[in-house]
């Protein structure tokens, strides 16, 4: 299985957990970038195979090499949970060799109808988890997602405990997304943080990465002892351990929402240009935990599946999400 963006990879984890729990005779080999290996640690009967896209497995010849290396593992079936050119090539090589193969259906036509301005069809599409479920069904393995077991909360190191303190309510906030159309305005997010920080039983942990994001997070946290910018202070694997201990995560429509969800954490999501109906709501979350921009005021929403499409006049759509509603939803989930 070849996977791409962080959210895409995280969304496969609950399905794979359920698969191996319900079919203990199945052994999985997950093929993905080395960075994502921590996502799959602790899942029984799962082996991680590092995909080297820059050297060893680069280009068509590199994919041939990847196929040959996987074939040595005596693969019986190939589940393509990404369905892009590179994974198609490897999938087809397995098919030619007589192995069972199945690929995820992305439902592009339905997404086009959901996001178009004229004759919009505003109906929920199958979730990505259901799409992944279908892949394994085609291979002969039914997966019951209602029976998914989440990992135990990780034991935090002394270093992390020294960073965040002990014995308080942990609220994670990941205020960024790949596209601005999915990002809650910084001034409103500041109000959310300020309100939550008034309760000294709360510790608010800010997640992000990169110099620009770190600077924003520092500005949000300044002057508040119970608001801590985590970015750049711990390793990625430690970050996953910390997220598993959160009482709740507030996130945009982004990878952090899916990471928290795959670890069994309650997730509140804020939606701007995108919408949960496109199938990318985080796993096992109550639909009321997705707070949507006002479609009465902005009837063309959702305007995009991924948030990369700019629609004139819709820049302030997320300002229709009230700070009070966000805070109330977080407190209701504590």
Coordinates of C-alpha atoms in Angstrom, one line a residue:
X1 CA 0.0 0.0 0.0
X2 CA 1.5 3.3 -1.1
X3 CA 0.2 6.4 0.8
X4 CA 0.8 10.1 0.5
X5 CA -0.2 13.1 2.7
X6 CA -0.2 12.8 6.4
X7 CA -4.0 12.9 6.7
X8 CA -4.4 10.2 4.0
X9 CA -2.0 7.9 5.9
X10 CA -3.6 8.5 9.3
X11 CA -7.0 7.7 7.9
X12 CA -5.9 4.2 7.0
X13 CA -4.8 3.3 10.5
X14 CA -8.2 2.6 12.1
X15 CA -9.2 0.4 9.2
X16 CA -5.9 -1.6 9.4
X17 CA -6.3 -1.9 13.2
X18 CA -9.8 -3.3 12.7
X19 CA -8.6 -5.6 9.8
X20 CA -5.9 -7.4 11.8
X21 CA -8.0 -7.6 14.9
X22 CA -10.9 -9.3 13.0
X23 CA -8.7 -11.4 10.8
X24 CA -5.7 -12.5 12.9
X25 CA -4.5 -14.8 10.2
X26 CA -3.7 -11.8 7.9
X27 CA -0.2 -10.3 7.8
X28 CA 0.1 -6.8 6.5
X29 CA 3.0 -5.0 4.9
X30 CA 2.4 -1.2 4.7
X31 CA 4.4 0.6 2.1
X32 CA 4.9 4.3 2.8
X33 CA 7.5 7.0 3.5
X34 CA 9.7 6.3 6.5
X35 CA 8.3 9.4 8.2
X36 CA 5.0 7.7 8.7
X37 CA 6.3 4.6 10.4
X38 CA 5.3 5.7 13.9
X39 CA 1.6 5.7 12.8
X40 CA 1.7 1.9 12.6
X41 CA 3.7 0.9 15.6
X42 CA 1.9 -1.4 17.9
X43 CA -0.4 -2.9 15.3
X44 CA -0.2 -6.7 15.5
X45 CA 0.9 -8.6 12.4
X46 CA 1.9 -5.5 10.6
X47 CA 5.3 -4.9 8.9
X48 CA 6.4 -1.5 7.7
X49 CA 8.2 -1.2 4.3
X50 CA 10.0 2.1 3.7
X51 CA 9.3 3.6 0.3
X52 CA 12.4 5.5 -0.9
X53 CA 10.9 7.9 -3.5
X54 CA 14.1 10.0 -3.9
X55 CA 16.6 7.2 -4.8
X56 CA 16.0 3.5 -4.6
X57 CA 12.3 3.5 -5.8
X58 CA 12.5 6.7 -7.9
X59 CA 10.9 6.6 -11.4
X60 CA 9.6 3.6 -13.4
X61 CA 12.6 1.4 -12.8
X62 CA 12.5 2.2 -9.1
X63 CA 8.9 1.0 -9.0
X64 CA 9.9 -2.2 -10.8
X65 CA 12.5 -2.6 -8.1
X66 CA 9.9 -2.0 -5.4
X67 CA 7.6 -4.6 -6.9
X68 CA 10.5 -7.2 -6.9
X69 CA 11.3 -6.4 -3.3
X70 CA 7.7 -6.8 -2.3
X71 CA 7.3 -10.0 -4.3
X72 CA 10.0 -11.6 -2.1
X73 CA 7.7 -11.2 0.8
X74 CA 5.3 -13.7 -0.9
X75 CA 2.4 -11.2 -1.1
X76 CA -1.0 -12.8 -1.8
X77 CA -2.9 -9.6 -2.4
X78 CA -2.3 -5.9 -3.0
X79 CA -4.5 -3.2 -1.6
X80 CA -4.0 0.1 -3.2
X81 CA -5.3 2.7 -0.7
X82 CA -3.9 5.6 -2.7
X83 CA -4.7 4.9 -6.4
X84 CA -2.2 7.3 -8.1
X85 CA 0.1 6.6 -11.0
X86 CA 2.9 5.1 -8.9
X87 CA 0.7 2.8 -6.9
X88 CA -1.2 1.8 -10.1
X89 CA 2.0 0.6 -11.7
X90 CA 2.9 -1.6 -8.7
X91 CA -0.7 -2.8 -8.5
X92 CA -0.8 -3.8 -12.2
X93 CA 2.5 -5.7 -11.8
X94 CA 1.0 -7.7 -9.1
X95 CA -2.2 -8.2 -11.1
X96 CA -0.1 -9.5 -14.1
X97 CA 1.6 -11.9 -11.8
X98 CA -1.8 -13.4 -10.9
X99 CA -2.2 -11.8 -7.4
X100 CA -5.5 -10.4 -6.1
X101 CA -5.6 -6.6 -6.3
X102 CA -8.1 -3.9 -5.4
X103 CA -7.9 -0.1 -5.4
X104 CA -9.7 2.6 -3.5
X105 CA -12.5 4.4 -5.3
X106 CA -12.1 8.1 -4.8
X107 CA -15.5 9.2 -6.0
X108 CA -14.4 12.2 -8.0
X109 CA -17.7 12.6 -9.8
X110 CA -19.6 12.8 -6.5
X111 CA -17.1 15.3 -5.1
X112 CA -17.4 17.4 -8.3
X113 CA -21.2 17.6 -7.8
X114 CA -20.8 18.5 -4.1
X115 CA -18.4 21.4 -4.7
X116 CA -19.7 22.9 -8.0
X117 CA -21.4 26.3 -7.9
X118 CA -24.3 25.4 -10.3
X119 CA -26.6 22.4 -9.6
X120 CA -24.8 21.5 -6.4
X121 CA -25.7 18.2 -5.0
X122 CA -25.4 18.7 -1.2
X123 CA -25.4 15.1 0.0
X124 CA -22.9 13.2 2.1
X125 CA -20.4 11.0 0.1
X126 CA -19.0 7.7 1.4
X127 CA -16.2 8.4 3.9
X128 CA -12.6 7.5 3.1
X129 CA -12.9 4.8 5.8
X130 CA -15.8 3.2 4.0
X131 CA -13.8 3.4 0.8
X132 CA -10.9 1.7 2.4
X133 CA -13.3 -0.9 3.9
X134 CA -14.5 -1.7 0.4
X135 CA -11.0 -2.3 -0.8
X136 CA -10.5 -5.1 1.7
X137 CA -14.0 -6.4 1.0
X138 CA -13.1 -6.9 -2.6
X139 CA -10.1 -8.9 -1.5
X140 CA -12.3 -11.1 0.6
X141 CA -12.0 -9.5 4.1
X142 CA -15.0 -7.8 5.7
X143 CA -14.0 -5.2 8.2
X144 CA -16.4 -3.9 10.9
X145 CA -15.3 -0.4 11.7
X146 CA -17.7 -0.1 14.7
X147 CA -15.5 -2.7 16.4
X148 CA -12.2 -0.8 16.1
X149 CA -10.0 -0.9 19.2
X150 CA -7.8 2.1 19.9
X151 CA -4.4 2.0 21.4
X152 CA -3.8 2.8 25.1
X153 CA -2.6 6.2 26.0
X154 CA 1.1 6.4 25.7
X155 CA 3.3 6.8 28.8
X156 CA 4.8 10.2 28.6
X157 CA 8.5 10.7 29.2
X158 CA 9.9 12.9 32.0
X159 CA 11.0 15.4 29.4
X160 CA 7.4 15.8 28.0
X161 CA 5.9 16.0 31.6
X162 CA 8.4 18.7 32.5
X163 CA 7.3 20.6 29.4
X164 CA 3.5 20.4 29.9
X165 CA 3.2 19.8 33.7
X166 CA 1.1 17.2 35.3
X167 CA -2.5 16.5 36.5
X168 CA -4.3 19.0 34.3
X169 CA -6.8 18.8 31.4
X170 CA -4.9 18.7 28.1
X171 CA -6.5 20.5 25.2
X172 CA -4.7 20.3 21.9
X173 CA -5.1 23.0 19.2
X174 CA -3.8 22.6 15.7
X175 CA -4.8 26.0 14.1
X176 CA -3.2 25.4 10.6
X177 CA -4.1 23.7 7.4
X178 CA -2.5 23.4 4.0
X179 CA -4.7 26.1 2.5
X180 CA -5.8 29.4 4.0
X181 CA -9.4 28.7 3.0
X182 CA -9.4 26.0 5.8
X183 CA -7.8 28.1 8.5
X184 CA -9.8 29.8 11.3
X185 CA -8.8 33.5 11.5
X186 CA -5.9 34.1 13.9
X187 CA -7.7 36.8 15.9
X188 CA -10.7 34.5 16.5
X189 CA -8.4 31.6 17.4
X190 CA -6.6 33.9 19.8
X191 CA -10.0 34.5 21.5
X192 CA -10.6 30.8 21.8
X193 CA -7.3 30.2 23.4
X194 CA -7.7 33.2 25.8
X195 CA -11.0 32.0 26.9
X196 CA -9.8 28.4 27.5
X197 CA -6.7 29.7 29.3
X198 CA -8.9 31.5 31.9
X199 CA -9.5 28.1 33.5
X200 CA -6.2 27.3 35.2
X201 CA -7.1 23.6 35.2
X202 CA -6.7 23.6 31.4
X203 CA -3.3 23.2 29.7
X204 CA -3.6 24.3 26.0
X205 CA -1.0 22.7 23.7
X206 CA -0.4 24.3 20.3
X207 CA 0.6 22.1 17.4
X208 CA 2.2 23.1 14.1
X209 CA 5.5 23.2 12.3
X210 CA 7.8 25.4 10.2
X211 CA 9.2 28.8 11.1
X212 CA 6.2 30.8 10.2
X213 CA 3.7 28.6 12.1
X214 CA 6.0 28.5 15.1
X215 CA 6.1 32.3 15.2
X216 CA 2.3 32.5 15.1
X217 CA 2.0 29.9 17.8
X218 CA 4.5 31.8 20.0
X219 CA 2.4 34.9 19.6
X220 CA -0.8 33.0 20.5
X221 CA 0.9 31.6 23.7
X222 CA 2.6 34.8 24.9
X223 CA 1.8 35.8 28.4
X224 CA -0.2 32.7 29.3
X225 CA 1.6 30.1 31.5
X226 CA -0.9 27.4 30.7
X227 CA -0.6 27.8 26.9
X228 CA 2.4 25.9 25.5
X229 CA 3.7 25.9 21.9
X230 CA 4.8 22.3 21.3
X231 CA 6.2 23.0 17.7
X232 CA 9.8 22.2 17.4
X233 CA 10.3 21.1 21.0
X234 CA 9.7 17.4 20.8
X235 CA 10.3 14.7 18.2
X236 CA 7.4 13.5 15.9
X237 CA 7.0 10.2 17.7
X238 CA 6.9 12.0 21.1
X239 CA 4.2 14.3 19.6
X240 CA 2.1 11.3 18.7
X241 CA 2.5 10.1 22.3
X242 CA 1.4 13.5 23.6
X243 CA -1.6 13.6 21.3
X244 CA -2.7 10.2 22.6
X245 CA -3.0 11.8 26.0
X246 CA -5.1 14.7 25.0
X247 CA -8.6 15.1 26.5
X248 CA -9.7 16.8 23.2
X249 CA -8.1 18.2 20.0
X250 CA -9.3 21.2 18.1
X251 CA -8.2 21.1 14.5
X252 CA -9.0 22.4 11.1
X253 CA -9.8 20.0 8.3
X254 CA -6.2 18.8 8.4
X255 CA -3.9 15.9 9.2
X256 CA -3.8 16.7 12.9
X257 CA -7.5 15.9 13.1
X258 CA -6.9 12.4 11.6
X259 CA -3.9 11.8 13.8
X260 CA -5.8 12.5 17.0
X261 CA -8.8 10.4 15.8
X262 CA -6.7 7.4 14.9
X263 CA -5.4 7.5 18.5
X264 CA -9.0 7.5 19.9
X265 CA -9.0 11.2 21.0
X266 CA -12.1 13.3 20.7
X267 CA -11.7 15.8 17.9
X268 CA -13.5 19.1 17.2
X269 CA -13.0 20.2 13.6
X270 CA -13.6 23.7 12.0
X271 CA -14.6 23.8 8.3
X272 CA -14.3 26.6 5.9
X273 CA -14.1 26.0 2.1
X274 CA -14.4 22.3 2.6
X275 CA -17.1 20.1 4.3
X276 CA -17.4 16.8 6.0
X277 CA -19.8 15.6 3.3
X278 CA -16.7 15.1 1.0
X279 CA -15.8 12.1 3.2
X280 CA -12.8 13.5 5.1
X281 CA -14.3 13.9 8.6
X282 CA -12.0 12.3 11.2
X283 CA -12.7 8.8 12.3
X284 CA -15.3 7.8 14.9
X285 CA -16.3 11.4 15.8
X286 CA -19.8 12.7 16.5
X287 CA -21.1 14.7 13.5
X288 CA -21.9 17.6 15.9
X289 CA -18.2 17.9 16.6
X290 CA -17.7 19.3 13.1
X291 CA -18.5 23.0 13.2
X292 CA -19.3 24.3 9.7
X293 CA -19.2 27.8 8.3
X294 CA -22.6 29.3 7.6
X295 CA -24.1 28.0 4.3
X296 CA -27.0 30.4 4.5
X297 CA -24.6 33.3 4.2
X298 CA -22.2 31.4 1.9
X299 CA -24.4 29.1 -0.1
X300 CA -21.7 27.9 -2.5
X301 CA -19.9 26.0 0.4
X302 CA -18.3 23.7 0.1
X303 CA -16.3 25.3 -2.8
X304 CA -13.5 22.7 -2.8
X305 CA -12.7 19.2 -1.7
X306 CA -9.2 20.1 -0.4
X307 CA -9.5 23.9 0.2
X308 CA -7.3 24.8 -2.7
X309 CA -9.9 26.7 -4.8
X310 CA -10.4 30.4 -4.1
X311 CA -13.8 31.8 -4.5
X312 CA -14.2 35.6 -4.6
X313 CA -16.2 36.9 -1.6
X314 CA -15.7 33.7 0.5
X315 CA -12.5 34.8 2.2
X316 CA -14.3 35.4 5.5
X317 CA -16.6 32.4 5.5
X318 CA -15.0 31.0 8.7
X319 CA -15.8 34.2 10.5
X320 CA -19.3 32.9 10.7
X321 CA -18.1 30.3 13.2
X322 CA -18.5 31.9 16.6
X323 CA -15.8 31.8 19.2
X324 CA -18.4 31.0 21.9
X325 CA -19.6 27.9 19.9
X326 CA -16.0 26.6 19.6
X327 CA -15.3 27.0 23.3
X328 CA -18.6 25.5 24.2
X329 CA -18.0 22.5 22.0
X330 CA -14.6 21.9 23.5
X331 CA -15.9 22.1 27.1
X332 CA -18.8 19.8 26.3
X333 CA -16.2 17.1 25.2
X334 CA -14.0 17.4 28.2

